[in-house]
Amino acid sequence: MCCNSTTLNFLSLLIVLLAVGAGILFNDGNFSIVELIQGTSDMARDKSRIGTYDAAYEVDGELSHNDQEYTNMYYDIATDFYEYGWGQSFHFATKYLGESFNEHIVRHEHFLAKKIGIDHTHKVLDMGMGVGGPLRNIVRFTGADVTGVTINKHQVMRAHKHTRKLGESISSKCHYHQGDFTKMDFLANETFDKVYSIEATCHVADRTKVFGEAFRVLKSGGMFASYEWLMTDNYNPNNQEHRKIKRGIEHGDGLPELIGVKESVQALVDVGFEVVEHFDLNTWAQKTYGPSNVPWYGPLEAGWSIEGWKHTVVGRKITEILVRTLEAIGLAPQGAFATAKMLEDAATYLVMGGQQELFTPMYLVVARKP
């Protein structure tokens, strides 16, 4: 059956109106469909780079690109989609039955803050802050003064926008810098009492570069903690399916070569840290929560729910259809649909990596500067 152009335009408009209506109805206060449409239009030039980005990732090729350049390109392309689909905190978390999406995300951040003993007297650094969601939650939780660093200008702009909505007692303790966290020349030696990173160091294959900067800006006796994206010991580089899953995660999440547990922990030692503890929170959650445990990838494989609907399989498909329609009728820039598809592929491979326990996004490392 064929349709004339008038019918197609009407159907496209209907889909847009239904999707926008759904976005208003289910908007969680973070980032609406209307804002996503506006963001894709505002950043059209950056999203058109998706072709250049995609070309760098072949399953069996080497990832030889510049880590910082591609991280910045990735977040130019993906930040608005992340915030729309996931909220202001761009990370996974352990979860148990009965816990809401927002509750499990915030608890994961509080867990990290408690691990290194952050309190109201401390100056703290967040390395790879995203749009500052974890930073603001940790300020609320601890009362600490927290500085965040991200390589991406758009993320700094989003962080400031969110912070303007807060009271002065919180906003005055939130600080944001655009910069490369492997070369933080704008921060003096031994400035911070605590430093943390949440699923961000994975954007640098050579962890000594980012761990070395954390060591430099920490005061003597200061603590560092990071949730690391790592391939587990179950990963076999000689297995074609394993390599495909690994490369799918790297491509969908703007990463250089993912490394293993031993390399990450050794990098801490190499720059001078004393490693206090390290373990996979995914394994910890399985043992702690037992039958009530919800895998970290659970929100991505969920079919449908009102709470957190945008990151479910159905919600992502609605977004994909919406963006494709908007691009087809000229309301979204070229490359917007390819970006949405890239992120959907990321979700697919993350779930596969999690189900087969080849990959973890929450390997916790805790270290002290002597």
mmCIF file of C-alpha atoms in Angstrom:
data_model
loop_
_atom_site.group_PDB
_atom_site.id
_atom_site.type_symbol
_atom_site.label_atom_id
_atom_site.label_comp_id
_atom_site.label_asym_id
_atom_site.label_seq_id
_atom_site.Cartn_x
_atom_site.Cartn_y
_atom_site.Cartn_z
ATOM 1 C CA MET A 1 0.000 0.000 0.000
ATOM 2 C CA CYS A 2 1.350 3.428 -0.894
ATOM 3 C CA CYS A 3 0.651 6.839 0.602
ATOM 4 C CA ASN A 4 0.776 10.267 -0.984
ATOM 5 C CA SER A 5 3.005 13.021 0.416
ATOM 6 C CA THR A 6 0.107 14.727 2.201
ATOM 7 C CA THR A 7 -0.713 11.517 4.079
ATOM 8 C CA LEU A 8 2.937 10.942 4.984
ATOM 9 C CA ASN A 9 3.327 14.480 6.285
ATOM 10 C CA PHE A 10 0.156 14.092 8.342
ATOM 11 C CA LEU A 11 1.376 10.797 9.828
ATOM 12 C CA SER A 12 4.780 12.307 10.589
ATOM 13 C CA LEU A 13 3.185 15.261 12.331
ATOM 14 C CA LEU A 14 0.908 12.920 14.289
ATOM 15 C CA ILE A 15 3.898 10.884 15.502
ATOM 16 C CA VAL A 16 5.689 14.063 16.589
ATOM 17 C CA LEU A 17 2.639 15.347 18.460
ATOM 18 C CA LEU A 18 2.093 12.001 20.192
ATOM 19 C CA ALA A 19 5.764 11.760 21.163
ATOM 20 C CA VAL A 20 5.881 15.333 22.444
ATOM 21 C CA GLY A 21 2.707 14.692 24.385
ATOM 22 C CA ALA A 22 4.227 11.568 25.895
ATOM 23 C CA GLY A 23 7.332 13.542 26.785
ATOM 24 C CA ILE A 24 5.273 16.135 28.616
ATOM 25 C CA LEU A 25 3.184 13.471 30.350
ATOM 26 C CA PHE A 26 6.132 11.376 31.488
ATOM 27 C CA ASN A 27 8.720 14.152 31.857
ATOM 28 C CA ASP A 28 10.800 13.449 34.971
ATOM 29 C CA GLY A 29 12.012 17.008 35.365
ATOM 30 C CA ASN A 30 15.407 16.341 33.833
ATOM 31 C CA PHE A 31 15.175 16.703 30.074
ATOM 32 C CA SER A 32 12.011 16.642 27.971
ATOM 33 C CA ILE A 33 11.461 15.578 24.378
ATOM 34 C CA VAL A 34 10.929 19.252 23.523
ATOM 35 C CA GLU A 35 14.416 20.044 24.891
ATOM 36 C CA LEU A 36 15.873 17.103 22.973
ATOM 37 C CA ILE A 37 14.407 18.459 19.736
ATOM 38 C CA GLN A 38 15.808 21.898 20.520
ATOM 39 C CA GLY A 39 19.180 20.454 21.441
ATOM 40 C CA THR A 40 19.506 18.454 18.242
ATOM 41 C CA SER A 41 18.756 21.609 16.253
ATOM 42 C CA ASP A 42 21.175 23.771 18.246
ATOM 43 C CA MET A 43 24.006 21.253 17.817
ATOM 44 C CA ALA A 44 23.325 20.240 14.221
ATOM 45 C CA ARG A 45 26.910 20.878 13.126
ATOM 46 C CA ASP A 46 28.278 18.581 15.818
ATOM 47 C CA LYS A 47 25.795 15.777 15.213
ATOM 48 C CA SER A 48 26.693 15.793 11.526
ATOM 49 C CA ARG A 49 30.101 14.453 12.643
ATOM 50 C CA ILE A 50 28.541 11.068 13.442
ATOM 51 C CA GLY A 51 29.855 9.691 10.120
ATOM 52 C CA THR A 52 33.434 10.619 11.007
ATOM 53 C CA TYR A 53 32.963 9.121 14.458
ATOM 54 C CA ASP A 54 31.484 5.830 13.174
ATOM 55 C CA ALA A 55 34.338 5.329 10.713
ATOM 56 C CA ALA A 56 36.864 4.991 13.551
ATOM 57 C CA TYR A 57 35.323 1.775 14.924
ATOM 58 C CA GLU A 58 35.897 -1.485 13.073
ATOM 59 C CA VAL A 59 35.461 -4.738 14.982
ATOM 60 C CA ASP A 60 39.002 -6.034 14.371
ATOM 61 C CA GLY A 61 40.761 -2.728 13.769
ATOM 62 C CA GLU A 62 42.920 -0.844 16.252
ATOM 63 C CA LEU A 63 41.512 2.193 18.012
ATOM 64 C CA SER A 64 44.331 4.619 17.360
ATOM 65 C CA HIS A 65 42.353 7.851 17.549
ATOM 66 C CA ASN A 66 43.062 10.677 19.996
ATOM 67 C CA ASP A 67 41.213 9.827 23.230
ATOM 68 C CA GLN A 68 40.382 13.410 24.167
ATOM 69 C CA GLU A 69 39.303 14.441 20.658
ATOM 70 C CA TYR A 70 36.884 11.548 20.305
ATOM 71 C CA THR A 71 35.562 11.898 23.851
ATOM 72 C CA ASN A 72 34.707 15.527 23.159
ATOM 73 C CA MET A 73 33.182 14.613 19.773
ATOM 74 C CA TYR A 74 31.155 11.817 21.374
ATOM 75 C CA TYR A 75 29.651 14.085 24.032
ATOM 76 C CA ASP A 76 28.897 16.799 21.500
ATOM 77 C CA ILE A 77 26.882 14.129 19.735
ATOM 78 C CA ALA A 78 25.407 12.195 22.667
ATOM 79 C CA THR A 79 24.952 14.448 25.735
ATOM 80 C CA ASP A 80 21.396 15.551 24.941
ATOM 81 C CA PHE A 81 20.301 11.969 24.289
ATOM 82 C CA TYR A 82 21.937 10.814 27.540
ATOM 83 C CA GLU A 83 20.235 13.464 29.589
ATOM 84 C CA TYR A 84 16.875 12.894 27.921
ATOM 85 C CA GLY A 85 16.991 9.115 28.379
ATOM 86 C CA TRP A 86 18.875 8.680 31.647
ATOM 87 C CA GLY A 87 18.802 11.937 33.626
ATOM 88 C CA GLN A 88 21.593 14.144 34.943
ATOM 89 C CA SER A 89 23.781 11.286 36.240
ATOM 90 C CA PHE A 90 25.392 9.418 33.359
ATOM 91 C CA HIS A 91 26.188 6.115 35.068
ATOM 92 C CA PHE A 92 24.894 2.670 35.990
ATOM 93 C CA ALA A 93 24.325 1.458 39.546
ATOM 94 C CA THR A 94 23.566 -1.599 41.650
ATOM 95 C CA LYS A 95 19.838 -2.050 42.248
ATOM 96 C CA TYR A 96 17.468 -4.224 44.242
ATOM 97 C CA LEU A 97 13.778 -5.011 43.796
ATOM 98 C CA GLY A 98 11.490 -2.215 44.959
ATOM 99 C CA GLU A 99 14.121 0.503 44.515
ATOM 100 C CA SER A 100 13.236 3.264 42.040
ATOM 101 C CA PHE A 101 15.484 4.311 39.197
ATOM 102 C CA ASN A 102 16.433 7.634 40.804
ATOM 103 C CA GLU A 103 16.943 6.019 44.214
ATOM 104 C CA HIS A 104 19.437 3.477 42.925
ATOM 105 C CA ILE A 105 21.376 6.089 40.944
ATOM 106 C CA VAL A 106 21.742 8.442 43.924
ATOM 107 C CA ARG A 107 22.574 5.613 46.358
ATOM 108 C CA HIS A 108 25.436 4.561 44.080
ATOM 109 C CA GLU A 109 26.882 8.077 44.346
ATOM 110 C CA HIS A 110 26.444 8.194 48.120
ATOM 111 C CA PHE A 111 28.153 4.803 48.419
ATOM 112 C CA LEU A 112 31.236 6.190 46.677
ATOM 113 C CA ALA A 113 31.243 9.347 48.802
ATOM 114 C CA LYS A 114 31.111 7.282 52.004
ATOM 115 C CA LYS A 115 33.878 4.965 50.805
ATOM 116 C CA ILE A 116 36.388 7.835 50.827
ATOM 117 C CA GLY A 117 34.842 9.681 53.767
ATOM 118 C CA ILE A 118 33.732 12.931 52.110
ATOM 119 C CA ASP A 119 32.276 15.450 54.571
ATOM 120 C CA HIS A 120 31.423 19.166 54.771
ATOM 121 C CA THR A 121 35.009 20.195 55.582
ATOM 122 C CA HIS A 122 36.479 18.791 52.367
ATOM 123 C CA LYS A 123 37.457 20.222 49.006
ATOM 124 C CA VAL A 124 36.656 17.549 46.436
ATOM 125 C CA LEU A 125 37.339 17.003 42.734
ATOM 126 C CA ASP A 126 35.017 15.171 40.311
ATOM 127 C CA MET A 127 37.037 14.023 37.289
ATOM 128 C CA GLY A 128 34.748 13.601 34.281
ATOM 129 C CA MET A 129 31.673 15.260 35.772
ATOM 130 C CA GLY A 130 29.288 15.026 32.785
ATOM 131 C CA VAL A 131 26.509 17.560 33.342
ATOM 132 C CA GLY A 132 27.219 17.501 37.080
ATOM 133 C CA GLY A 133 24.430 15.273 38.378
ATOM 134 C CA PRO A 134 26.582 13.187 40.767
ATOM 135 C CA LEU A 135 28.496 16.296 41.829
ATOM 136 C CA ARG A 136 25.343 18.112 42.932
ATOM 137 C CA ASN A 137 23.990 15.020 44.687
ATOM 138 C CA ILE A 138 27.239 14.593 46.615
ATOM 139 C CA VAL A 139 27.189 18.272 47.627
ATOM 140 C CA ARG A 140 23.636 17.782 48.944
ATOM 141 C CA PHE A 141 24.611 14.582 50.757
ATOM 142 C CA THR A 142 27.887 15.685 52.338
ATOM 143 C CA GLY A 143 27.994 19.499 52.297
ATOM 144 C CA ALA A 144 31.445 19.348 50.677
ATOM 145 C CA ASP A 145 32.779 21.925 48.220
ATOM 146 C CA VAL A 146 33.080 20.069 44.894
ATOM 147 C CA THR A 147 34.797 21.073 41.662
ATOM 148 C CA GLY A 148 33.977 19.212 38.464
ATOM 149 C CA VAL A 149 36.005 18.849 35.261
ATOM 150 C CA THR A 150 34.732 17.788 31.832
ATOM 151 C CA ILE A 151 36.327 18.123 28.428
ATOM 152 C CA ASN A 152 33.020 19.098 26.849
ATOM 153 C CA LYS A 153 31.800 22.726 26.658
ATOM 154 C CA HIS A 154 28.146 21.777 26.148
ATOM 155 C CA GLN A 155 28.192 19.735 29.361
ATOM 156 C CA VAL A 156 29.529 22.706 31.334
ATOM 157 C CA MET A 157 26.704 24.849 29.956
ATOM 158 C CA ARG A 158 24.141 22.217 30.983
ATOM 159 C CA ALA A 159 25.686 21.944 34.460
ATOM 160 C CA HIS A 160 25.399 25.696 35.017
ATOM 161 C CA LYS A 161 21.783 25.644 33.827
ATOM 162 C CA HIS A 162 20.862 22.963 36.357
ATOM 163 C CA THR A 163 22.747 24.682 39.160
ATOM 164 C CA ARG A 164 20.891 27.962 38.669
ATOM 165 C CA LYS A 165 17.764 26.145 39.860
ATOM 166 C CA LEU A 166 19.330 25.352 43.248
ATOM 167 C CA GLY A 167 19.507 27.356 46.467
ATOM 168 C CA GLU A 168 22.669 29.299 47.244
ATOM 169 C CA SER A 169 23.755 26.938 50.035
ATOM 170 C CA ILE A 170 24.157 24.195 47.400
ATOM 171 C CA SER A 171 25.003 26.172 44.256
ATOM 172 C CA SER A 172 27.840 28.065 45.983
ATOM 173 C CA LYS A 173 29.624 24.734 46.539
ATOM 174 C CA CYS A 174 29.327 23.515 42.924
ATOM 175 C CA HIS A 175 32.115 24.564 40.539
ATOM 176 C CA TYR A 176 32.639 23.546 36.910
ATOM 177 C CA HIS A 177 35.638 23.644 34.571
ATOM 178 C CA GLN A 178 36.010 22.682 30.943
ATOM 179 C CA GLY A 179 39.331 20.932 30.491
ATOM 180 C CA ASP A 180 41.256 17.730 29.835
ATOM 181 C CA PHE A 181 41.458 15.720 33.067
ATOM 182 C CA THR A 182 44.780 14.236 31.950
ATOM 183 C CA LYS A 183 46.297 17.754 31.837
ATOM 184 C CA MET A 184 44.678 19.865 34.560
ATOM 185 C CA ASP A 185 47.140 22.763 34.449
ATOM 186 C CA PHE A 186 44.411 25.032 35.824
ATOM 187 C CA LEU A 187 44.499 23.163 39.172
ATOM 188 C CA ALA A 188 47.401 23.479 41.604
ATOM 189 C CA ASN A 189 49.264 20.621 43.254
ATOM 190 C CA GLU A 190 47.809 19.195 46.484
ATOM 191 C CA THR A 191 44.578 21.201 46.289
ATOM 192 C CA PHE A 192 41.961 18.577 47.181
ATOM 193 C CA ASP A 193 41.184 16.375 50.176
ATOM 194 C CA LYS A 194 39.309 13.809 48.084
ATOM 195 C CA VAL A 195 39.070 12.992 44.371
ATOM 196 C CA TYR A 196 36.609 10.704 42.638
ATOM 197 C CA SER A 197 35.605 9.640 39.147
ATOM 198 C CA ILE A 198 32.378 7.912 38.118
ATOM 199 C CA GLU A 199 32.597 5.861 34.912
ATOM 200 C CA ALA A 200 34.816 8.448 33.250
ATOM 201 C CA THR A 201 38.417 7.202 33.312
ATOM 202 C CA CYS A 202 37.454 4.666 30.622
ATOM 203 C CA HIS A 203 37.806 7.507 28.097
ATOM 204 C CA VAL A 204 41.592 7.200 28.485
ATOM 205 C CA ALA A 205 43.228 3.881 27.602
ATOM 206 C CA ASP A 206 46.422 4.731 29.522
ATOM 207 C CA ARG A 207 45.020 5.119 33.030
ATOM 208 C CA THR A 208 48.307 6.479 34.391
ATOM 209 C CA LYS A 209 47.502 9.784 32.666
ATOM 210 C CA VAL A 210 44.299 10.376 34.605
ATOM 211 C CA PHE A 211 45.366 8.616 37.822
ATOM 212 C CA GLY A 212 48.599 10.610 37.778
ATOM 213 C CA GLU A 213 46.651 13.887 37.705
ATOM 214 C CA ALA A 214 44.432 12.694 40.565
ATOM 215 C CA PHE A 215 47.576 11.907 42.549
ATOM 216 C CA ARG A 216 49.093 15.315 41.792
ATOM 217 C CA VAL A 217 46.117 17.414 42.915
ATOM 218 C CA LEU A 218 45.443 15.351 46.056
ATOM 219 C CA LYS A 219 46.851 16.419 49.403
ATOM 220 C CA SER A 220 49.082 13.937 51.211
ATOM 221 C CA GLY A 221 46.844 11.351 52.856
ATOM 222 C CA GLY A 222 44.006 12.182 50.475
ATOM 223 C CA MET A 223 41.708 9.502 49.092
ATOM 224 C CA PHE A 224 40.772 8.633 45.522
ATOM 225 C CA ALA A 225 37.953 6.379 44.290
ATOM 226 C CA SER A 226 36.674 5.460 40.863
ATOM 227 C CA TYR A 227 33.984 3.322 39.292
ATOM 228 C CA GLU A 228 35.877 1.738 36.405
ATOM 229 C CA TRP A 229 34.564 0.397 33.091
ATOM 230 C CA LEU A 230 36.587 -2.791 32.616
ATOM 231 C CA MET A 231 36.595 -6.076 30.753
ATOM 232 C CA THR A 232 36.409 -8.939 33.238
ATOM 233 C CA ASP A 233 38.566 -12.065 33.350
ATOM 234 C CA ASN A 234 35.783 -13.842 31.415
ATOM 235 C CA TYR A 235 36.643 -11.839 28.290
ATOM 236 C CA ASN A 236 38.580 -13.841 25.702
ATOM 237 C CA PRO A 237 40.248 -11.693 23.021
ATOM 238 C CA ASN A 238 40.423 -14.749 20.746
ATOM 239 C CA ASN A 239 36.635 -15.119 20.786
ATOM 240 C CA GLN A 240 34.999 -13.312 17.826
ATOM 241 C CA GLU A 241 31.709 -12.735 19.674
ATOM 242 C CA HIS A 242 33.551 -11.320 22.681
ATOM 243 C CA ARG A 243 35.493 -8.938 20.432
ATOM 244 C CA LYS A 244 32.269 -7.826 18.731
ATOM 245 C CA ILE A 245 30.626 -7.072 22.088
ATOM 246 C CA LYS A 246 33.692 -5.178 23.295
ATOM 247 C CA ARG A 247 33.901 -3.087 20.129
ATOM 248 C CA GLY A 248 30.144 -2.440 20.250
ATOM 249 C CA ILE A 249 30.513 -0.998 23.758
ATOM 250 C CA GLU A 250 33.498 1.095 22.698
ATOM 251 C CA HIS A 251 31.729 2.492 19.643
ATOM 252 C CA GLY A 252 28.433 3.182 21.399
ATOM 253 C CA ASP A 253 30.077 4.923 24.324
ATOM 254 C CA GLY A 254 32.893 6.921 22.747
ATOM 255 C CA LEU A 255 35.731 4.832 24.162
ATOM 256 C CA PRO A 256 39.291 3.874 23.299
ATOM 257 C CA GLU A 257 40.347 0.254 23.885
ATOM 258 C CA LEU A 258 38.748 -1.068 27.080
ATOM 259 C CA ILE A 259 41.277 -2.543 29.494
ATOM 260 C CA GLY A 260 41.119 -5.235 32.168
ATOM 261 C CA VAL A 261 41.155 -5.235 35.963
ATOM 262 C CA LYS A 262 44.891 -5.877 36.351
ATOM 263 C CA GLU A 263 45.847 -2.953 34.100
ATOM 264 C CA SER A 264 43.608 -0.525 35.994
ATOM 265 C CA VAL A 265 44.839 -1.490 39.452
ATOM 266 C CA GLN A 266 48.478 -1.541 38.318
ATOM 267 C CA ALA A 267 48.107 1.979 36.904
ATOM 268 C CA LEU A 268 47.216 3.253 40.392
ATOM 269 C CA VAL A 269 50.360 1.683 41.817
ATOM 270 C CA ASP A 270 52.497 2.994 38.958
ATOM 271 C CA VAL A 271 51.639 6.636 39.732
ATOM 272 C CA GLY A 272 52.311 6.265 43.452
ATOM 273 C CA PHE A 273 48.978 5.380 45.062
ATOM 274 C CA GLU A 274 48.518 2.861 47.849
ATOM 275 C CA VAL A 275 45.591 0.665 46.774
ATOM 276 C CA VAL A 276 43.219 0.318 49.736
ATOM 277 C CA GLU A 277 40.661 -1.999 48.121
ATOM 278 C CA HIS A 278 39.244 -2.978 44.766
ATOM 279 C CA PHE A 279 36.296 -5.180 43.800
ATOM 280 C CA ASP A 280 33.462 -5.528 41.296
ATOM 281 C CA LEU A 281 30.258 -4.027 42.683
ATOM 282 C CA ASN A 282 28.299 -6.206 40.271
ATOM 283 C CA THR A 283 29.576 -9.322 42.078
ATOM 284 C CA TRP A 284 29.104 -7.593 45.454
ATOM 285 C CA ALA A 285 25.452 -6.819 44.634
ATOM 286 C CA GLN A 286 24.749 -10.411 43.586
ATOM 287 C CA LYS A 287 26.031 -11.652 46.956
ATOM 288 C CA THR A 288 24.480 -8.837 49.002
ATOM 289 C CA TYR A 289 20.991 -8.631 47.480
ATOM 290 C CA GLY A 290 20.597 -12.284 46.510
ATOM 291 C CA PRO A 291 17.288 -13.003 44.741
ATOM 292 C CA SER A 292 16.337 -9.313 45.076
ATOM 293 C CA ASN A 293 19.290 -8.171 42.981
ATOM 294 C CA VAL A 294 18.493 -6.338 39.749
ATOM 295 C CA PRO A 295 21.477 -6.430 37.332
ATOM 296 C CA TRP A 296 23.059 -3.079 36.493
ATOM 297 C CA TYR A 297 21.897 -3.510 32.894
ATOM 298 C CA GLY A 298 18.308 -4.230 34.016
ATOM 299 C CA PRO A 299 16.964 -0.755 33.136
ATOM 300 C CA LEU A 300 18.261 -1.194 29.569
ATOM 301 C CA GLU A 301 16.586 -4.547 28.970
ATOM 302 C CA ALA A 302 13.263 -3.657 30.619
ATOM 303 C CA GLY A 303 10.384 -3.814 28.135
ATOM 304 C CA TRP A 304 8.209 -1.030 29.534
ATOM 305 C CA SER A 305 7.598 0.912 32.739
ATOM 306 C CA ILE A 306 6.078 4.286 33.526
ATOM 307 C CA GLU A 307 8.920 5.105 35.918
ATOM 308 C CA GLY A 308 12.037 5.628 33.797
ATOM 309 C CA TRP A 309 10.182 4.728 30.582
ATOM 310 C CA LYS A 310 12.650 6.554 28.315
ATOM 311 C CA HIS A 311 15.534 4.131 28.891
ATOM 312 C CA THR A 312 13.417 0.979 28.428
ATOM 313 C CA VAL A 313 13.418 -0.970 25.167
ATOM 314 C CA VAL A 314 10.016 0.448 24.209
ATOM 315 C CA GLY A 315 10.929 3.976 25.272
ATOM 316 C CA ARG A 316 14.138 3.924 23.244
ATOM 317 C CA LYS A 317 12.246 2.657 20.206
ATOM 318 C CA ILE A 318 9.732 5.522 20.539
ATOM 319 C CA THR A 319 12.619 7.993 20.693
ATOM 320 C CA GLU A 320 14.274 6.381 17.677
ATOM 321 C CA ILE A 321 11.045 6.669 15.627
ATOM 322 C CA LEU A 322 10.558 10.250 16.783
ATOM 323 C CA VAL A 323 14.063 11.351 15.853
ATOM 324 C CA ARG A 324 13.939 9.586 12.495
ATOM 325 C CA THR A 325 10.628 11.310 11.709
ATOM 326 C CA LEU A 326 11.918 14.713 12.794
ATOM 327 C CA GLU A 327 15.005 14.319 10.627
ATOM 328 C CA ALA A 328 12.900 13.212 7.646
ATOM 329 C CA ILE A 329 10.632 16.268 7.818
ATOM 330 C CA GLY A 330 13.484 18.676 8.505
ATOM 331 C CA LEU A 331 12.818 19.477 12.176
ATOM 332 C CA ALA A 332 15.963 17.687 13.339
ATOM 333 C CA PRO A 333 19.422 17.901 11.728
ATOM 334 C CA GLN A 334 21.039 15.269 9.554
ATOM 335 C CA GLY A 335 22.842 12.797 11.778
ATOM 336 C CA ALA A 336 20.336 12.912 14.660
ATOM 337 C CA PHE A 337 18.849 9.515 13.779
ATOM 338 C CA ALA A 338 22.297 7.966 13.304
ATOM 339 C CA THR A 339 23.175 9.222 16.783
ATOM 340 C CA ALA A 340 20.057 7.668 18.301
ATOM 341 C CA LYS A 341 20.824 4.407 16.483
ATOM 342 C CA MET A 342 24.422 4.449 17.727
ATOM 343 C CA LEU A 343 23.207 4.785 21.321
ATOM 344 C CA GLU A 344 20.671 1.992 20.817
ATOM 345 C CA ASP A 345 23.505 -0.239 19.590
ATOM 346 C CA ALA A 346 25.454 0.734 22.716
ATOM 347 C CA ALA A 347 22.572 -0.439 24.900
ATOM 348 C CA THR A 348 22.413 -3.740 23.021
ATOM 349 C CA TYR A 349 26.101 -4.534 23.497
ATOM 350 C CA LEU A 350 26.159 -3.340 27.112
ATOM 351 C CA VAL A 351 23.346 -5.756 27.926
ATOM 352 C CA MET A 352 25.145 -8.580 26.102
ATOM 353 C CA GLY A 353 28.389 -7.788 27.922
ATOM 354 C CA GLY A 354 26.569 -7.728 31.244
ATOM 355 C CA GLN A 355 24.598 -10.923 30.675
ATOM 356 C CA GLN A 356 27.756 -12.834 29.753
ATOM 357 C CA GLU A 357 29.725 -11.078 32.529
ATOM 358 C CA LEU A 358 32.415 -10.023 30.080
ATOM 359 C CA PHE A 359 32.216 -6.389 31.157
ATOM 360 C CA THR A 360 31.498 -4.341 34.261
ATOM 361 C CA PRO A 361 30.847 -0.591 34.567
ATOM 362 C CA MET A 362 31.331 -0.590 38.317
ATOM 363 C CA TYR A 363 34.678 -2.009 39.285
ATOM 364 C CA LEU A 364 35.441 0.043 42.401
ATOM 365 C CA VAL A 365 39.016 1.079 43.115
ATOM 366 C CA VAL A 366 39.906 2.962 46.297
ATOM 367 C CA ALA A 367 43.401 4.362 46.851
ATOM 368 C CA ARG A 368 45.336 6.675 49.187
ATOM 369 C CA LYS A 369 48.086 9.139 48.447
ATOM 370 C CA PRO A 370 50.927 8.492 50.953
#
